[in-house]
Every structure is written in structure tokens, then in C-alpha cells.
Amino acid sequence: MEKQEKSELVYEYTKRRKEFGRQTLFEDYGPEMRVSIPNNPALYKNYILRNPVDVAIQNTGTMSEHWVNSVRAEYTSSGINHVEGGWPKDINMNDPEAAQRYRRKIEKDDAYIHAVMHLGHSMEHNILQNNAVDMYQTYYSELPSIPPVERSSCHTVNVYREPGTRRPVRSLSWQAEGARLASAHADIDFMRSNRSLQFSYIWDIENANAPDLIIEPTQPLLDLQYNPRDQHILVGGMLNGQVGCWDMRKGGEPFAMCPPHVAHRELVRNVLFVHSKTGAEFFSSSPDGVVKWWDIRSMNEPTDSMIIDLVKLQSDTQSVDKALGISALEYEPTIPTRFMVGTETGLVIGGNRKGKTPLEKLPSKYEAHLGPVYALQRNPTFLKNFLTVGDWTAKVWSEDCRESSILWTYSHHTKLTDGAWNPVRFSLMLITQWDGCLSCWDLLRRRSAPIVTAQLCDEPLLRVRPHEGGLLVACGSSKGTIYLAELSQNLGTADKNDKQLLTHILERENKRERILEARMRELRLKMRQDRDVGQQAAETDPAGNDRDLEEATVEYMQTVKDLQAQQKSIP
Amino acid sequence: MANEAEETVRKLSAHKGVVGVVVVNGEGIPIKTTLDNHVSVQYAGLLGSLVDKAKSVVRDLDPTNDLTFLRIRSKKSEVMVAPDKEFILIVVQNPVE
């Protein structure tokens, strides 16, 4: 009945109005079972247990799949028989007559004729072109390839600056097999008041920050050379004339020094090691004109000495007063008893240690330069030729030609300070200039100008020493900086033909000089004969000479007057 | 007029080194030829499609351009093809050294 249902659905309660709005107060109420449906074992028979149960689980993003295809072209495969081109359907191509008739018909066509004329014209041009020249051949394949253009260059790779005050570099020397460079610095200013110790340095070329070892001589060193036999020994010549020896392993102090009373009377400008059994002998030279030989093991006195005084006659003795100051020294280990000196007067004098008389001791003399000879070096491959650098030129000499050099450079605008042969490329001369340039002269390439000139610095370059490998060159400047320059590959190597070519050049120049020498000798002989004859006549007429002098004087005054007048007329 | 066409073809074939001359029409039929029939047919068929391809290459690269001449140099000879709107002129020449 409706009313009864309603009463189940409806729950009525009353509440006083003053109790409205009060907070609700909840109570804990425990669980109360409402319905319980027990299991019915009779239903078990309708089911079987599933064992095992496969459940697939995966934790991936959900993706959907959809595929699309483009519009396809329909292809069919079918065979075609193409023996001859597209004949029209009505003509049977195997029928020669019909084909010929068809062909004739086309030949009569206007378009055909025009086409053939037009095409024939251009075709003819190409046929003739083909006949004239084979366009498709590889041209110039049979010509020999020309050698590539030689590019020479020289650039600085490292700079070694003297720590402390900068003093001019006086000498450079490379260690025999190592990578060390010894540099001697000395400021030759005799009027200087404070005499602080001036050091010289040994540099490891890899490290330009600081020198490897500081050599502390008691006096500034003017020349410092490595022993070519023993890598650790060095000898140096000092400002007061003494020579000393250093051992790199022992430090910067000399282990031996010669006493002052046997030393040179002037500063020692050059020291060089000599070929000897012990490898411990060297000789030194100085502007006092004496060359002394020393032995490292006993430095108390020189083993030998020679005064460089050229005497004319066999009987004259050499004296130190007339000796010529020496500015360059040269020694070649393969010619043990001979050496050469360059003097401050510009002469190059060859010396023989084994000579008995003064004439034998200094057999040869060359008038090299107008000023002191700064550098003197034999060519390592052509021992008969040597290089001298002095005044403003560099000259190459041959031992047989006494009168003049066989090759020379032009007179530079700047003074040339030092020169050396490149040990590997024997035709290359390296020359340093007063304006800071290193110029390389290659006798095989160009003799009128250097092939490379590199401006290494602004101050004058004083010394140059190439490394025995031939590619590196060390140059020392007047501010105490050493520039290590590297030559390009072609300057540091020698070709197999080079030796032959250079021999030819030197021989040719030598011959030329000898011919000139012979001619000069003839002329001089003739002049002497004339003079001898003429002297007898002139003795009777001394006044004649005066008359010539008078005439010459008058002429001279006349020209001077003319020039003065000319100058006045030009305002 | 037809004589002139004949003259031209004869003159071309008379040049030094020329092996043969073939004139092919648009359908690939050799109209005038100085070679044997089967050789001419071969040339006509093969070169016709090559000329079409070459023409389309030139036109594709630059639509204002057009193929004027085609030369195929091989070890033994040279084939020169001059295309026209409807006809193709083929000349086979042996290079003179």
C-alpha cells in the first residue's frame, strides 16, 4: 500500500526553532552488520579453477596505429617488338616498295628539306672541326712537369732575452750534439764607472723563459765556445785578456783560468778549439796581435804563441810592437796545423803552426777589407774557399787567388757585422746587418742579391751562428736578445747536384781571377820596366816633373773657378 | 628543292672521315641514309630516345635554353647528332689523327 511505502521512505522528526543553527555533534558509532550473504557450496560445481592465470601488464604510453598509402600508379607489364620505328599502320614495313614510297613522300616535304639544309650546315662545321684538330686528346701530357716555384722564407721561432740589464751579445756557440746555445754578453765601455759583474748564459733552446745556466766570469766574456769533443766544457776569453774554462756540470764558476801575467795584453776577442788527441786544446787571439795556444788541463801558461807580424825578409824577427791586431780567428779541424786570422786592418793572414821561420809561419796574406774583418769562416764542404765579412761587403775567397776575392756582394747601406756558412746547404751564406736584418745569400740561386732578407729586430744584430742541422740560426743583437730563426726547408737542405754546380761556379770564378791576376802582373812588370828605363832619363830632368805639377795645378784651379761661377749663376 | 637536300647529304658524306649520314624523322624512321638498313635502324632507334633525353635535360636546367647539337665521342668513332623539331640528322665520323 502506498501509504505504508511512504512511511518507510519518510522519516519525520521535530525540532524546536531555538535549537536551529547549533553545531552538529557527531558520535562514534561502531560497525553494524547490515547484510550477510553466506557462500553456497552447491554452486562450486559450475566452475573450474583457472591455473595459470595470465595477466598482461605494461607501463608504456598508449599509442594508436593508422596507416596511409599514396596514390599508386597502375603498372602493367607487356612485351613490345621494336624492330623498326613507328611506321604508320597502313604500310607494311616489310614491303620494300611501300616503305620506299613512304620515304619518297616525306622527302618531298618542305619541312624535311628545310630541316636537312639547316642541320647540314651546322653539321658540316663540326665535321670540319673534327678533321682539323683532335679536340679530345689530353693536351700537354707529353711535356715534362716543371719544378715547383721555390719559396724561401725565414722567420723567428723563439726569442731569448737576457735577464737583468741588457748587454750586447758578443758570441754565440751551439753545443756539439745537444740543444743548447751559449751566449757571451759584454758591454765594452772602458769609461764606465761601475764595474758590476756581467754574466754570460747558456740557454736550452726549448725554454726561452730563463737561461739554463748562468756563467759568472770575473770579467765580461767576449767569446764563449763549446768544446766540439766534450759537450760540457766551454772556454771563454775575457775583457782583461785572460782565458778561462767552464764545465757545465760544475756550475757557473770557471774551473780553470790562466794567470794574468801570461794572458793577452788586450781583451781576448776570439777563442777556438783545436783538433788534438785529447780534445782539450784551444787557441785564443786578441787585438794585441798575438795568438796563444792553451791546454785546458794546465792553464798556467800557454803551450805556444805566435806574433802576427808580417815580415818581408827572411831575417827579420817578429815583434809585438808591429803586430797587427786580430779581430777574427778561423780553424778547420780537418786541416790541423793551419789556421787563419783576420786583422783589424782588413787583412786575412793564413798561419802555419809548424812553420820554423817567420815567413813560413805566416805564408799567405789577403787584403780583404777596408776595415776590420769581422767574420772569417771556411766553407765546410769546399775547404779552399772562405768567407770574410767586413766593411760593407761580404766576400768569398779562394786560397789560390791572393789579389782579390772571387765572389763578393754589393756594398750595403748598412754595416755588415757577422757572417757564416750554413753547415748543411753549403752554398748559403747567412749575414747579419747593422739594421737588424738577417740576409741569406745563396750562391747557387742569385749572386746579385740575397734570396731572403728577414728583419728580425730594430737594433743591430751582432752575431750569427747556424745550428749544425742547417735549419735553425741563432742571431744575437746589441740589446742582449738572441733571436732563433728558422729557415724554410729549401734553404736548409742541399740537392745532390748542388755540390757539382757550386764546384763549377767556384772554379769558374777562380779561373777568372787568376787570369786577371796574371794580366795585372804582366802590366806591372811592363810598368816597372818602363819606369826603370824612364828613371835614367828623368834623373836628368827633375824640373820636368815640377812643370807637370804646375800645369796640373793650373788646370785644377781653373775647374774650381768654373764650378764656383756655375754655382753662383744658379740662384 | 629536293635536289638540294640530296646534295647536302651527299656533300656531308663526302667529307674526310665520314662513315655515314642518316636522316631520321619524328617517328624514328630513317628517311635518307648512306648506311645499311639495319644499321640505320639501330642508330635511329637508339639515338632518337637519347636526343629526347638530352633535350629534356637542357630544358629542365633552363627552360629558355634548347639543345642545338649532341656529340658522342667513342674510342673508335664520333657520332654527331643535330636535332630539329621533327627530324634528326646523324653523322658518324672517324677521327682523323
PDB file of N, CA and C in Angstrom, chain B residues 6-93:
ATOM      1  N   GLU B   6      69.258  16.392-101.268  1.00  0.00           N
ATOM      2  CA  GLU B   6      70.128  15.290-101.688  1.00  0.00           C
ATOM      3  C   GLU B   6      71.578  15.731-101.744  1.00  0.00           C
ATOM      4  N   GLU B   7      71.761  16.928-102.355  1.00  0.00           N
ATOM      5  CA  GLU B   7      73.108  17.469-102.492  1.00  0.00           C
ATOM      6  C   GLU B   7      73.783  17.589-101.133  1.00  0.00           C
ATOM      7  N   THR B   8      73.031  18.170-100.200  1.00  0.00           N
ATOM      8  CA  THR B   8      73.599  18.391 -98.857  1.00  0.00           C
ATOM      9  C   THR B   8      74.058  17.081 -98.243  1.00  0.00           C
ATOM     10  N   VAL B   9      73.158  16.098 -98.330  1.00  0.00           N
ATOM     11  CA  VAL B   9      73.507  14.814 -97.698  1.00  0.00           C
ATOM     12  C   VAL B   9      74.731  14.211 -98.370  1.00  0.00           C
ATOM     13  N   ARG B  10      74.751  14.348 -99.705  1.00  0.00           N
ATOM     14  CA  ARG B  10      75.894  13.758-100.420  1.00  0.00           C
ATOM     15  C   ARG B  10      77.193  14.472-100.062  1.00  0.00           C
ATOM     16  N   LYS B  11      77.097  15.796 -99.947  1.00  0.00           N
ATOM     17  CA  LYS B  11      78.285  16.587 -99.611  1.00  0.00           C
ATOM     18  C   LYS B  11      78.812  16.197 -98.225  1.00  0.00           C
ATOM     19  N   LEU B  12      77.869  16.028 -97.309  1.00  0.00           N
ATOM     20  CA  LEU B  12      78.295  15.662 -95.954  1.00  0.00           C
ATOM     21  C   LEU B  12      79.011  14.320 -95.955  1.00  0.00           C
ATOM     22  N   SER B  13      78.466  13.384 -96.690  1.00  0.00           N
ATOM     23  CA  SER B  13      79.075  12.052 -96.651  1.00  0.00           C
ATOM     24  C   SER B  13      80.385  12.019 -97.407  1.00  0.00           C
ATOM     25  N   ALA B  14      80.622  13.055 -98.228  1.00  0.00           N
ATOM     26  CA  ALA B  14      81.880  13.074 -98.983  1.00  0.00           C
ATOM     27  C   ALA B  14      83.041  13.608 -98.159  1.00  0.00           C
ATOM     28  N   HIS B  15      82.802  14.185 -97.000  1.00  0.00           N
ATOM     29  CA  HIS B  15      83.883  14.740 -96.174  1.00  0.00           C
ATOM     30  C   HIS B  15      84.807  13.647 -95.679  1.00  0.00           C
ATOM     31  N   LYS B  16      86.032  14.080 -95.349  1.00  0.00           N
ATOM     32  CA  LYS B  16      87.049  13.107 -94.920  1.00  0.00           C
ATOM     33  C   LYS B  16      86.645  12.485 -93.593  1.00  0.00           C
ATOM     34  N   GLY B  17      86.679  11.186 -93.495  1.00  0.00           N
ATOM     35  CA  GLY B  17      86.447  10.506 -92.223  1.00  0.00           C
ATOM     36  C   GLY B  17      85.000  10.150 -91.961  1.00  0.00           C
ATOM     37  N   VAL B  18      84.068  10.664 -92.785  1.00  0.00           N
ATOM     38  CA  VAL B  18      82.642  10.417 -92.506  1.00  0.00           C
ATOM     39  C   VAL B  18      82.300   8.994 -92.931  1.00  0.00           C
ATOM     40  N   VAL B  19      81.715   8.253 -92.001  1.00  0.00           N
ATOM     41  CA  VAL B  19      81.348   6.866 -92.285  1.00  0.00           C
ATOM     42  C   VAL B  19      79.948   6.797 -92.872  1.00  0.00           C
ATOM     43  N   GLY B  20      79.037   7.596 -92.284  1.00  0.00           N
ATOM     44  CA  GLY B  20      77.669   7.518 -92.788  1.00  0.00           C
ATOM     45  C   GLY B  20      76.826   8.674 -92.307  1.00  0.00           C
ATOM     46  N   VAL B  21      75.754   8.945 -93.065  1.00  0.00           N
ATOM     47  CA  VAL B  21      74.813  10.023 -92.728  1.00  0.00           C
ATOM     48  C   VAL B  21      73.419   9.398 -92.693  1.00  0.00           C
ATOM     49  N   VAL B  22      72.616   9.726 -91.661  1.00  0.00           N
ATOM     50  CA  VAL B  22      71.245   9.201 -91.570  1.00  0.00           C
ATOM     51  C   VAL B  22      70.322  10.352 -91.216  1.00  0.00           C
ATOM     52  N   VAL B  23      69.231  10.482 -91.933  1.00  0.00           N
ATOM     53  CA  VAL B  23      68.214  11.469 -91.570  1.00  0.00           C
ATOM     54  C   VAL B  23      67.015  10.691 -91.029  1.00  0.00           C
ATOM     55  N   VAL B  24      66.619  10.999 -89.810  1.00  0.00           N
ATOM     56  CA  VAL B  24      65.546  10.243 -89.142  1.00  0.00           C
ATOM     57  C   VAL B  24      64.371  11.177 -88.888  1.00  0.00           C
ATOM     58  N   ASN B  25      63.166  10.708 -89.104  1.00  0.00           N
ATOM     59  CA  ASN B  25      62.017  11.585 -88.857  1.00  0.00           C
ATOM     60  C   ASN B  25      61.532  11.414 -87.430  1.00  0.00           C
ATOM     61  N   GLY B  26      60.466  12.133 -87.093  1.00  0.00           N
ATOM     62  CA  GLY B  26      59.984  12.173 -85.720  1.00  0.00           C
ATOM     63  C   GLY B  26      59.553  10.820 -85.186  1.00  0.00           C
ATOM     64  N   GLU B  27      59.182   9.896 -86.080  1.00  0.00           N
ATOM     65  CA  GLU B  27      58.713   8.600 -85.598  1.00  0.00           C
ATOM     66  C   GLU B  27      59.826   7.579 -85.520  1.00  0.00           C
ATOM     67  N   GLY B  28      61.016   7.969 -85.868  1.00  0.00           N
ATOM     68  CA  GLY B  28      62.128   7.036 -85.770  1.00  0.00           C
ATOM     69  C   GLY B  28      62.374   6.263 -87.043  1.00  0.00           C
ATOM     70  N   ILE B  29      61.846   6.732 -88.175  1.00  0.00           N
ATOM     71  CA  ILE B  29      62.069   6.029 -89.431  1.00  0.00           C
ATOM     72  C   ILE B  29      63.227   6.714 -90.143  1.00  0.00           C
ATOM     73  N   PRO B  30      64.234   5.964 -90.508  1.00  0.00           N
ATOM     74  CA  PRO B  30      65.320   6.600 -91.256  1.00  0.00           C
ATOM     75  C   PRO B  30      64.838   6.926 -92.665  1.00  0.00           C
ATOM     76  N   ILE B  31      64.856   8.217 -92.987  1.00  0.00           N
ATOM     77  CA  ILE B  31      64.341   8.644 -94.283  1.00  0.00           C
ATOM     78  C   ILE B  31      65.432   8.518 -95.328  1.00  0.00           C
ATOM     79  N   LYS B  32      66.562   9.116 -95.069  1.00  0.00           N
ATOM     80  CA  LYS B  32      67.658   9.091 -96.042  1.00  0.00           C
ATOM     81  C   LYS B  32      68.880   8.579 -95.317  1.00  0.00           C
ATOM     82  N   THR B  33      69.554   7.616 -95.901  1.00  0.00           N
ATOM     83  CA  THR B  33      70.706   7.080 -95.194  1.00  0.00           C
ATOM     84  C   THR B  33      71.745   6.585 -96.187  1.00  0.00           C
ATOM     85  N   THR B  34      72.993   6.656 -95.785  1.00  0.00           N
ATOM     86  CA  THR B  34      74.059   6.107 -96.620  1.00  0.00           C
ATOM     87  C   THR B  34      74.588   4.800 -96.059  1.00  0.00           C
ATOM     88  N   LEU B  35      73.977   4.342 -94.966  1.00  0.00           N
ATOM     89  CA  LEU B  35      74.414   3.078 -94.381  1.00  0.00           C
ATOM     90  C   LEU B  35      73.390   1.982 -94.693  1.00  0.00           C
ATOM     91  N   ASP B  36      73.701   0.749 -94.264  1.00  0.00           N
ATOM     92  CA  ASP B  36      72.733  -0.331 -94.486  1.00  0.00           C
ATOM     93  C   ASP B  36      71.490  -0.107 -93.656  1.00  0.00           C
ATOM     94  N   ASN B  37      70.443  -0.796 -94.037  1.00  0.00           N
ATOM     95  CA  ASN B  37      69.165  -0.541 -93.395  1.00  0.00           C
ATOM     96  C   ASN B  37      69.203  -0.901 -91.909  1.00  0.00           C
ATOM     97  N   HIS B  38      69.725  -2.068 -91.592  1.00  0.00           N
ATOM     98  CA  HIS B  38      69.614  -2.472 -90.186  1.00  0.00           C
ATOM     99  C   HIS B  38      70.499  -1.600 -89.289  1.00  0.00           C
ATOM    100  N   VAL B  39      71.635  -1.160 -89.842  1.00  0.00           N
ATOM    101  CA  VAL B  39      72.485  -0.253 -89.052  1.00  0.00           C
ATOM    102  C   VAL B  39      71.779   1.078 -88.848  1.00  0.00           C
ATOM    103  N   SER B  40      71.160   1.573 -89.928  1.00  0.00           N
ATOM    104  CA  SER B  40      70.457   2.858 -89.823  1.00  0.00           C
ATOM    105  C   SER B  40      69.329   2.759 -88.822  1.00  0.00           C
ATOM    106  N   VAL B  41      68.623   1.611 -88.893  1.00  0.00           N
ATOM    107  CA  VAL B  41      67.501   1.456 -87.966  1.00  0.00           C
ATOM    108  C   VAL B  41      68.006   1.454 -86.537  1.00  0.00           C
ATOM    109  N   GLN B  42      69.132   0.804 -86.329  1.00  0.00           N
ATOM    110  CA  GLN B  42      69.702   0.796 -84.963  1.00  0.00           C
ATOM    111  C   GLN B  42      70.020   2.209 -84.492  1.00  0.00           C
ATOM    112  N   TYR B  43      70.746   2.925 -85.357  1.00  0.00           N
ATOM    113  CA  TYR B  43      71.102   4.306 -84.988  1.00  0.00           C
ATOM    114  C   TYR B  43      69.857   5.119 -84.701  1.00  0.00           C
ATOM    115  N   ALA B  44      68.868   4.983 -85.605  1.00  0.00           N
ATOM    116  CA  ALA B  44      67.660   5.802 -85.474  1.00  0.00           C
ATOM    117  C   ALA B  44      66.984   5.519 -84.149  1.00  0.00           C
ATOM    118  N   GLY B  45      66.792   4.229 -83.865  1.00  0.00           N
ATOM    119  CA  GLY B  45      66.075   3.883 -82.641  1.00  0.00           C
ATOM    120  C   GLY B  45      66.823   4.314 -81.393  1.00  0.00           C
ATOM    121  N   LEU B  46      68.130   4.025 -81.363  1.00  0.00           N
ATOM    122  CA  LEU B  46      68.874   4.334 -80.139  1.00  0.00           C
ATOM    123  C   LEU B  46      69.042   5.835 -79.941  1.00  0.00           C
ATOM    124  N   LEU B  47      69.375   6.520 -81.019  1.00  0.00           N
ATOM    125  CA  LEU B  47      69.663   7.946 -80.836  1.00  0.00           C
ATOM    126  C   LEU B  47      68.401   8.780 -80.660  1.00  0.00           C
ATOM    127  N   GLY B  48      67.289   8.269 -81.181  1.00  0.00           N
ATOM    128  CA  GLY B  48      66.071   9.050 -81.015  1.00  0.00           C
ATOM    129  C   GLY B  48      65.766   9.288 -79.553  1.00  0.00           C
ATOM    130  N   SER B  49      65.815   8.205 -78.768  1.00  0.00           N
ATOM    131  CA  SER B  49      65.476   8.376 -77.347  1.00  0.00           C
ATOM    132  C   SER B  49      66.553   9.188 -76.625  1.00  0.00           C
ATOM    133  N   LEU B  50      67.813   9.015 -77.071  1.00  0.00           N
ATOM    134  CA  LEU B  50      68.878   9.787 -76.412  1.00  0.00           C
ATOM    135  C   LEU B  50      68.701  11.271 -76.661  1.00  0.00           C
ATOM    136  N   VAL B  51      68.320  11.630 -77.885  1.00  0.00           N
ATOM    137  CA  VAL B  51      68.120  13.053 -78.191  1.00  0.00           C
ATOM    138  C   VAL B  51      66.982  13.610 -77.357  1.00  0.00           C
ATOM    139  N   ASP B  52      65.921  12.801 -77.186  1.00  0.00           N
ATOM    140  CA  ASP B  52      64.809  13.275 -76.356  1.00  0.00           C
ATOM    141  C   ASP B  52      65.278  13.528 -74.930  1.00  0.00           C
ATOM    142  N   LYS B  53      66.059  12.600 -74.414  1.00  0.00           N
ATOM    143  CA  LYS B  53      66.537  12.750 -73.035  1.00  0.00           C
ATOM    144  C   LYS B  53      67.425  13.980 -72.900  1.00  0.00           C
ATOM    145  N   ALA B  54      68.328  14.157 -73.867  1.00  0.00           N
ATOM    146  CA  ALA B  54      69.249  15.296 -73.810  1.00  0.00           C
ATOM    147  C   ALA B  54      68.480  16.595 -73.884  1.00  0.00           C
ATOM    148  N   LYS B  55      67.471  16.602 -74.765  1.00  0.00           N
ATOM    149  CA  LYS B  55      66.672  17.815 -74.899  1.00  0.00           C
ATOM    150  C   LYS B  55      65.977  18.140 -73.583  1.00  0.00           C
ATOM    151  N   SER B  56      65.435  17.100 -72.942  1.00  0.00           N
ATOM    152  CA  SER B  56      64.723  17.381 -71.694  1.00  0.00           C
ATOM    153  C   SER B  56      65.702  17.830 -70.611  1.00  0.00           C
ATOM    154  N   VAL B  57      66.916  17.311 -70.626  1.00  0.00           N
ATOM    155  CA  VAL B  57      67.919  17.760 -69.635  1.00  0.00           C
ATOM    156  C   VAL B  57      68.168  19.242 -69.793  1.00  0.00           C
ATOM    157  N   VAL B  58      68.419  19.661 -71.035  1.00  0.00           N
ATOM    158  CA  VAL B  58      68.750  21.068 -71.265  1.00  0.00           C
ATOM    159  C   VAL B  58      67.570  21.954 -70.898  1.00  0.00           C
ATOM    160  N   ARG B  59      66.359  21.508 -71.285  1.00  0.00           N
ATOM    161  CA  ARG B  59      65.186  22.334 -70.995  1.00  0.00           C
ATOM    162  C   ARG B  59      64.903  22.393 -69.499  1.00  0.00           C
ATOM    163  N   ASP B  60      65.145  21.265 -68.804  1.00  0.00           N
ATOM    164  CA  ASP B  60      64.868  21.258 -67.360  1.00  0.00           C
ATOM    165  C   ASP B  60      65.795  22.211 -66.615  1.00  0.00           C
ATOM    166  N   LEU B  61      67.073  22.218 -67.017  1.00  0.00           N
ATOM    167  CA  LEU B  61      68.009  23.081 -66.302  1.00  0.00           C
ATOM    168  C   LEU B  61      67.686  24.546 -66.551  1.00  0.00           C
ATOM    169  N   ASP B  62      67.315  24.869 -67.769  1.00  0.00           N
ATOM    170  CA  ASP B  62      66.997  26.261 -68.089  1.00  0.00           C
ATOM    171  C   ASP B  62      65.926  26.259 -69.155  1.00  0.00           C
ATOM    172  N   PRO B  63      64.729  26.610 -68.826  1.00  0.00           N
ATOM    173  CA  PRO B  63      63.638  26.493 -69.794  1.00  0.00           C
ATOM    174  C   PRO B  63      63.829  27.364 -71.030  1.00  0.00           C
ATOM    175  N   THR B  64      64.653  28.392 -70.916  1.00  0.00           N
ATOM    176  CA  THR B  64      64.840  29.227 -72.099  1.00  0.00           C
ATOM    177  C   THR B  64      65.882  28.631 -73.034  1.00  0.00           C
ATOM    178  N   ASN B  65      66.581  27.579 -72.572  1.00  0.00           N
ATOM    179  CA  ASN B  65      67.656  27.001 -73.355  1.00  0.00           C
ATOM    180  C   ASN B  65      67.099  25.895 -74.240  1.00  0.00           C
ATOM    181  N   ASP B  66      67.897  25.523 -75.222  1.00  0.00           N
ATOM    182  CA  ASP B  66      67.458  24.436 -76.087  1.00  0.00           C
ATOM    183  C   ASP B  66      68.669  23.679 -76.595  1.00  0.00           C
ATOM    184  N   LEU B  67      68.474  22.402 -76.919  1.00  0.00           N
ATOM    185  CA  LEU B  67      69.590  21.583 -77.392  1.00  0.00           C
ATOM    186  C   LEU B  67      69.867  21.914 -78.842  1.00  0.00           C
ATOM    187  N   THR B  68      71.135  22.224 -79.163  1.00  0.00           N
ATOM    188  CA  THR B  68      71.467  22.510 -80.551  1.00  0.00           C
ATOM    189  C   THR B  68      72.245  21.381 -81.194  1.00  0.00           C
ATOM    190  N   PHE B  69      73.117  20.705 -80.423  1.00  0.00           N
ATOM    191  CA  PHE B  69      73.962  19.702 -81.036  1.00  0.00           C
ATOM    192  C   PHE B  69      74.352  18.687 -79.975  1.00  0.00           C
ATOM    193  N   LEU B  70      74.541  17.459 -80.425  1.00  0.00           N
ATOM    194  CA  LEU B  70      74.936  16.425 -79.486  1.00  0.00           C
ATOM    195  C   LEU B  70      76.071  15.639 -80.117  1.00  0.00           C
ATOM    196  N   ARG B  71      77.158  15.453 -79.365  1.00  0.00           N
ATOM    197  CA  ARG B  71      78.318  14.763 -79.918  1.00  0.00           C
ATOM    198  C   ARG B  71      78.697  13.652 -78.977  1.00  0.00           C
ATOM    199  N   ILE B  72      78.827  12.458 -79.497  1.00  0.00           N
ATOM    200  CA  ILE B  72      79.239  11.337 -78.653  1.00  0.00           C
ATOM    201  C   ILE B  72      80.569  10.833 -79.186  1.00  0.00           C
ATOM    202  N   ARG B  73      81.583  10.961 -78.357  1.00  0.00           N
ATOM    203  CA  ARG B  73      82.916  10.554 -78.799  1.00  0.00           C
ATOM    204  C   ARG B  73      83.188   9.185 -78.199  1.00  0.00           C
ATOM    205  N   SER B  74      83.474   8.226 -79.048  1.00  0.00           N
ATOM    206  CA  SER B  74      83.796   6.915 -78.514  1.00  0.00           C
ATOM    207  C   SER B  74      85.207   6.562 -78.966  1.00  0.00           C
ATOM    208  N   LYS B  75      85.674   5.418 -78.542  1.00  0.00           N
ATOM    209  CA  LYS B  75      87.056   5.055 -78.854  1.00  0.00           C
ATOM    210  C   LYS B  75      87.272   4.976 -80.358  1.00  0.00           C
ATOM    211  N   LYS B  76      86.328   4.433 -81.067  1.00  0.00           N
ATOM    212  CA  LYS B  76      86.566   4.179 -82.484  1.00  0.00           C
ATOM    213  C   LYS B  76      85.997   5.255 -83.391  1.00  0.00           C
ATOM    214  N   SER B  77      84.975   5.989 -82.954  1.00  0.00           N
ATOM    215  CA  SER B  77      84.382   6.960 -83.885  1.00  0.00           C
ATOM    216  C   SER B  77      83.697   8.058 -83.104  1.00  0.00           C
ATOM    217  N   GLU B  78      83.103   8.958 -83.849  1.00  0.00           N
ATOM    218  CA  GLU B  78      82.338  10.016 -83.202  1.00  0.00           C
ATOM    219  C   GLU B  78      80.987  10.092 -83.878  1.00  0.00           C
ATOM    220  N   VAL B  79      79.937  10.161 -83.054  1.00  0.00           N
ATOM    221  CA  VAL B  79      78.580  10.273 -83.591  1.00  0.00           C
ATOM    222  C   VAL B  79      78.107  11.683 -83.319  1.00  0.00           C
ATOM    223  N   MET B  80      77.716  12.393 -84.363  1.00  0.00           N
ATOM    224  CA  MET B  80      77.239  13.774 -84.181  1.00  0.00           C
ATOM    225  C   MET B  80      75.774  13.806 -84.555  1.00  0.00           C
ATOM    226  N   VAL B  81      74.978  14.403 -83.696  1.00  0.00           N
ATOM    227  CA  VAL B  81      73.528  14.413 -83.901  1.00  0.00           C
ATOM    228  C   VAL B  81      73.051  15.851 -83.884  1.00  0.00           C
ATOM    229  N   ALA B  82      72.353  16.266 -84.925  1.00  0.00           N
ATOM    230  CA  ALA B  82      71.783  17.619 -84.951  1.00  0.00           C
ATOM    231  C   ALA B  82      70.265  17.453 -84.914  1.00  0.00           C
ATOM    232  N   PRO B  83      69.630  17.867 -83.792  1.00  0.00           N
ATOM    233  CA  PRO B  83      68.183  17.677 -83.692  1.00  0.00           C
ATOM    234  C   PRO B  83      67.411  18.864 -84.244  1.00  0.00           C
ATOM    235  N   ASP B  84      66.228  18.572 -84.657  1.00  0.00           N
ATOM    236  CA  ASP B  84      65.347  19.606 -85.190  1.00  0.00           C
ATOM    237  C   ASP B  84      63.975  19.361 -84.587  1.00  0.00           C
ATOM    238  N   LYS B  85      62.991  20.160 -85.015  1.00  0.00           N
ATOM    239  CA  LYS B  85      61.666  19.920 -84.423  1.00  0.00           C
ATOM    240  C   LYS B  85      61.120  18.555 -84.797  1.00  0.00           C
ATOM    241  N   GLU B  86      61.270  18.211 -86.062  1.00  0.00           N
ATOM    242  CA  GLU B  86      60.700  16.922 -86.464  1.00  0.00           C
ATOM    243  C   GLU B  86      61.749  15.899 -86.850  1.00  0.00           C
ATOM    244  N   PHE B  87      62.901  16.343 -87.299  1.00  0.00           N
ATOM    245  CA  PHE B  87      63.873  15.407 -87.855  1.00  0.00           C
ATOM    246  C   PHE B  87      65.153  15.418 -87.041  1.00  0.00           C
ATOM    247  N   ILE B  88      65.945  14.354 -87.246  1.00  0.00           N
ATOM    248  CA  ILE B  88      67.269  14.303 -86.615  1.00  0.00           C
ATOM    249  C   ILE B  88      68.270  13.951 -87.701  1.00  0.00           C
ATOM    250  N   LEU B  89      69.384  14.688 -87.738  1.00  0.00           N
ATOM    251  CA  LEU B  89      70.442  14.383 -88.699  1.00  0.00           C
ATOM    252  C   LEU B  89      71.595  13.742 -87.934  1.00  0.00           C
ATOM    253  N   ILE B  90      71.965  12.530 -88.341  1.00  0.00           N
ATOM    254  CA  ILE B  90      73.026  11.798 -87.636  1.00  0.00           C
ATOM    255  C   ILE B  90      74.188  11.593 -88.595  1.00  0.00           C
ATOM    256  N   VAL B  91      75.385  11.932 -88.127  1.00  0.00           N
ATOM    257  CA  VAL B  91      76.595  11.698 -88.928  1.00  0.00           C
ATOM    258  C   VAL B  91      77.574  10.911 -88.067  1.00  0.00           C
ATOM    259  N   VAL B  92      78.114   9.843 -88.639  1.00  0.00           N
ATOM    260  CA  VAL B  92      79.130   9.056 -87.922  1.00  0.00           C
ATOM    261  C   VAL B  92      80.468   9.327 -88.594  1.00  0.00           C
ATOM    262  N   GLN B  93      81.453   9.772 -87.813  1.00  0.00           N
ATOM    263  CA  GLN B  93      82.746  10.156 -88.388  1.00  0.00           C
ATOM    264  C   GLN B  93      83.871   9.463 -87.631  1.00  0.00           C
TER     265      GLN B  93
END
